[in-house]
Short mmCIF file of C-alpha atoms in Angstrom, two decimals:
data_model
loop_
_atom_site.label_atom_id
_atom_site.label_comp_id
_atom_site.label_asym_id
_atom_site.label_seq_id
_atom_site.Cartn_x
_atom_site.Cartn_y
_atom_site.Cartn_z
CA MET A 190 106.39 25.01 243.42
CA THR A 191 108.17 22.04 244.56
CA ASP A 192 105.34 20.50 246.81
CA SER A 193 103.30 17.45 245.87
CA ILE A 194 99.85 18.19 245.43
CA PHE A 195 97.49 15.56 246.86
CA PHE A 196 94.19 16.31 244.47
CA ASP A 197 90.40 15.41 246.52
CA THR A 198 87.94 13.76 243.87
CA ASP A 199 85.72 17.59 243.89
CA CYS A 200 89.13 19.37 243.01
CA ILE A 201 91.13 17.47 239.99
CA SER A 202 87.18 16.45 238.63
CA ALA A 203 86.44 20.35 238.25
CA PHE A 204 89.43 20.14 235.69
CA LEU A 205 88.07 16.50 233.80
CA TRP A 206 84.41 17.49 233.85
CA ILE A 207 85.28 20.59 231.07
CA ARG A 208 88.52 18.44 229.62
CA ASN A 209 90.78 20.93 230.99
CA GLU A 210 93.54 18.42 233.01
CA SER A 211 95.96 20.39 230.73
CA LEU A 212 96.45 23.06 232.20
CA LEU A 213 97.02 21.04 235.46
CA ALA A 214 99.69 18.94 233.51
CA LYS A 215 101.32 22.41 232.24
CA MET A 216 101.39 23.72 235.17
CA TYR A 217 102.13 21.30 237.69
CA PHE A 218 103.98 18.18 235.89
CA GLY A 219 105.02 15.78 237.78
CA LYS A 220 103.65 17.00 240.74
CA ILE A 221 100.32 15.46 240.91
CA VAL A 222 99.46 12.55 243.19
CA ILE A 223 95.81 10.76 243.00
CA PRO A 224 95.28 8.99 246.40
CA LYS A 225 93.82 5.60 244.88
CA GLU A 226 90.65 6.41 246.34
CA VAL A 227 89.98 9.25 244.89
CA TYR A 228 90.84 7.40 241.26
CA ASP A 229 89.01 4.58 242.44
CA GLU A 230 85.71 7.70 243.30
CA MET A 231 86.28 8.04 239.00
CA ASP A 232 85.06 5.01 238.24
CA LYS A 233 81.93 5.02 237.22
CA PRO A 234 80.53 3.56 234.41
CA SER A 235 78.52 6.81 233.65
CA ILE A 236 81.04 8.93 233.73
CA PRO A 237 84.06 7.67 231.73
CA HIS A 238 85.84 11.01 230.49
CA LEU A 239 86.85 11.81 234.07
CA LYS A 240 88.84 8.12 234.69
CA ALA A 241 90.13 8.50 230.76
CA GLY A 242 91.73 11.89 231.66
CA ILE A 243 93.10 10.75 235.18
CA ASP A 244 94.56 7.90 232.45
CA ARG A 245 95.95 9.78 230.06
CA LEU A 246 97.57 12.13 232.75
CA ILE A 247 98.57 9.08 234.12
CA ALA A 248 100.44 7.82 230.80
CA GLU A 249 101.88 10.81 229.96
CA ARG A 250 103.45 10.89 233.61
CA ALA A 251 102.05 14.43 234.33
CA VAL A 252 100.31 12.47 237.46
CA GLN A 253 101.28 9.39 239.57
CA ILE A 254 98.28 7.25 241.98
CA MET A 255 99.30 7.27 245.63
CA THR A 256 98.67 3.87 247.80
CA MET A 257 98.82 3.62 251.12
CA ASP A 258 100.32 0.28 253.19
CA ILE A 259 97.81 -0.31 255.94
CA LEU A 260 100.24 -0.37 258.84
CA SER A 261 101.15 2.67 258.07
CA GLU A 262 100.46 6.31 259.82
CA GLU A 263 99.32 7.80 256.97
CA TYR A 264 96.23 4.86 256.82
CA ALA A 265 95.27 4.91 260.28
CA LEU A 266 95.05 9.13 259.91
CA TYR A 267 92.82 7.92 257.13
CA ARG A 268 90.43 5.59 258.88
CA SER A 269 90.41 7.73 261.67
CA LEU A 270 88.67 10.43 259.25
CA THR A 271 86.38 8.13 257.79
CA THR A 272 85.08 6.83 261.13
CA LEU A 273 83.38 8.54 263.46
CA SER A 274 86.08 8.71 266.51
CA GLU A 275 86.48 11.25 269.01
CA GLU A 276 89.29 12.25 267.96
CA TYR A 277 87.62 12.83 264.49
CA PRO A 278 84.22 13.26 264.91
CA LYS A 279 83.05 14.45 261.26
CA VAL A 280 83.57 11.68 259.42
CA ILE A 281 84.22 13.21 256.03
CA GLY A 282 84.57 11.32 252.13
CA ARG A 283 87.14 8.40 251.67
CA GLY A 284 88.68 10.60 248.77
CA GLU A 285 89.09 13.96 251.07
CA ALA A 286 90.26 11.48 254.12
CA ALA A 287 92.90 9.87 251.40
CA SER A 288 94.04 13.06 250.38
CA ILE A 289 94.58 14.45 253.67
CA ALA A 290 96.28 11.59 255.06
CA LEU A 291 98.91 11.15 252.43
CA ALA A 292 99.87 15.39 252.03
CA LYS A 293 100.31 15.55 256.04
CA LYS A 294 102.41 12.35 255.46
CA TYR A 295 104.72 13.86 253.19
CA ASN A 296 104.32 17.89 253.15
CA GLY A 297 102.17 18.16 250.62
CA ILE A 298 99.53 20.64 249.31
CA LEU A 299 96.06 19.93 249.41
CA GLY A 300 94.02 19.87 246.83
CA SER A 301 90.40 20.88 247.45
CA ASN A 302 87.29 22.56 247.33
CA ASN A 303 84.66 21.43 250.15
CA LEU A 304 86.01 23.75 252.76
CA ARG A 305 83.88 22.87 254.82
CA ASP A 306 84.20 19.25 255.30
CA ILE A 307 88.29 19.58 255.52
CA LYS A 308 89.01 23.01 256.53
CA GLN A 309 89.71 22.03 260.67
CA TYR A 310 91.96 19.30 259.21
CA VAL A 311 93.94 22.29 257.41
CA GLU A 312 94.06 23.72 260.18
CA ALA A 313 94.98 20.82 262.62
CA PHE A 314 97.61 19.37 260.72
CA SER A 315 98.79 23.27 259.19
CA LEU A 316 98.70 21.93 255.40
CA LYS A 317 98.91 23.65 252.34
CA HIS A 318 96.00 24.27 250.62
CA MET A 319 94.42 25.15 247.49
CA THR A 320 91.31 25.23 245.58
CA THR A 321 90.33 25.07 241.87
CA GLY A 322 90.15 28.91 242.05
CA ASP A 323 93.86 29.19 243.44
CA ILE A 324 94.80 27.10 240.41
CA LEU A 325 93.33 29.28 238.05
CA VAL A 326 94.58 32.35 239.68
CA GLU A 327 98.13 31.24 239.40
CA ALA A 328 97.14 30.04 235.49
CA TYR A 329 96.43 34.18 234.83
CA LYS A 330 99.25 35.20 236.95
CA LYS A 331 101.40 32.87 234.78
CA LYS A 332 100.05 33.68 231.63
CA LEU A 333 99.70 30.27 231.51
CA ILE A 334 95.67 31.88 230.77
CA THR A 335 94.02 35.00 230.04
CA GLU A 336 91.46 36.61 232.39
CA HIS A 337 88.91 36.31 229.58
CA GLU A 338 90.06 31.99 229.09
CA ALA A 339 89.76 31.89 233.27
CA ASN A 340 86.15 32.75 232.87
CA THR A 341 84.92 30.88 230.32
CA ILE A 342 86.56 27.51 232.16
CA TRP A 343 84.81 29.30 235.10
CA ALA A 344 81.75 29.30 233.07
CA ASN A 345 81.74 26.04 232.05
CA MET A 346 82.90 24.27 235.41
CA LEU A 347 79.91 25.97 237.19
CA LYS A 348 77.59 24.53 234.61
CA LYS A 349 78.56 21.20 235.23
CA LYS A 350 77.72 21.79 239.09
CA ARG A 351 80.74 22.75 240.74
CA LYS A 352 81.39 24.68 243.97
CA LEU A 353 83.46 27.26 243.38
CA GLY A 354 82.43 30.55 245.78
CA ALA A 355 82.14 33.25 243.17
CA SER A 356 79.89 33.63 240.20
CA SER A 357 83.11 34.20 238.16
CA PHE A 358 86.75 34.11 237.38
CA THR A 359 86.76 38.13 237.82
CA GLU A 360 85.08 38.42 240.66
CA PHE A 361 87.03 35.42 242.87
CA LEU A 362 90.55 36.96 241.51
CA GLN A 363 88.98 40.40 243.14
CA SER A 364 88.25 38.64 246.62
CA LYS A 365 91.49 37.28 246.67
CA GLU A 366 93.45 40.92 245.87
CA GLU A 367 90.95 42.70 248.14
CA ASP A 368 91.48 39.84 250.64
CA PRO A 369 94.50 37.81 250.25
CA SER A 370 93.51 34.94 253.30
CA LYS A 371 91.21 34.00 250.84
#
């Protein structure tokens, strides 16, 4: 995979909450892009380990933070997605909007779990898209983790109230094998 992955807050934080962001670095070193809006969402005094995890990845050069020029095409799209408009009547969060705008601009992959909010934009902009589950399936297929380890990661994410679309990794993997379009 050569495309950059533009992560929204929910997708990257699934790994940060359980302190397993090193798996992302192993898989996508140098291809992980965090929009500044997502980075800002991570900067909360009540959960400092999320930002600390991103900062470690930045220091290791596994991740880059990307900003948008306010006069750019991607910033105009970002503003349209975060404010009520006729063109985009569904307002979405700043992190999701920034990730979508940058993935569109740079023909990258959108890393997001929030399918309800983003699906129409993924389709409208023909974006490549992956979820936390997709990342774990890829790690499993590349033999970076075993199915047991993936189930443990999955369970830990669920304990942190991450919405992953299945009760276990094994269940998610089976659903992907039955219907690869999921």
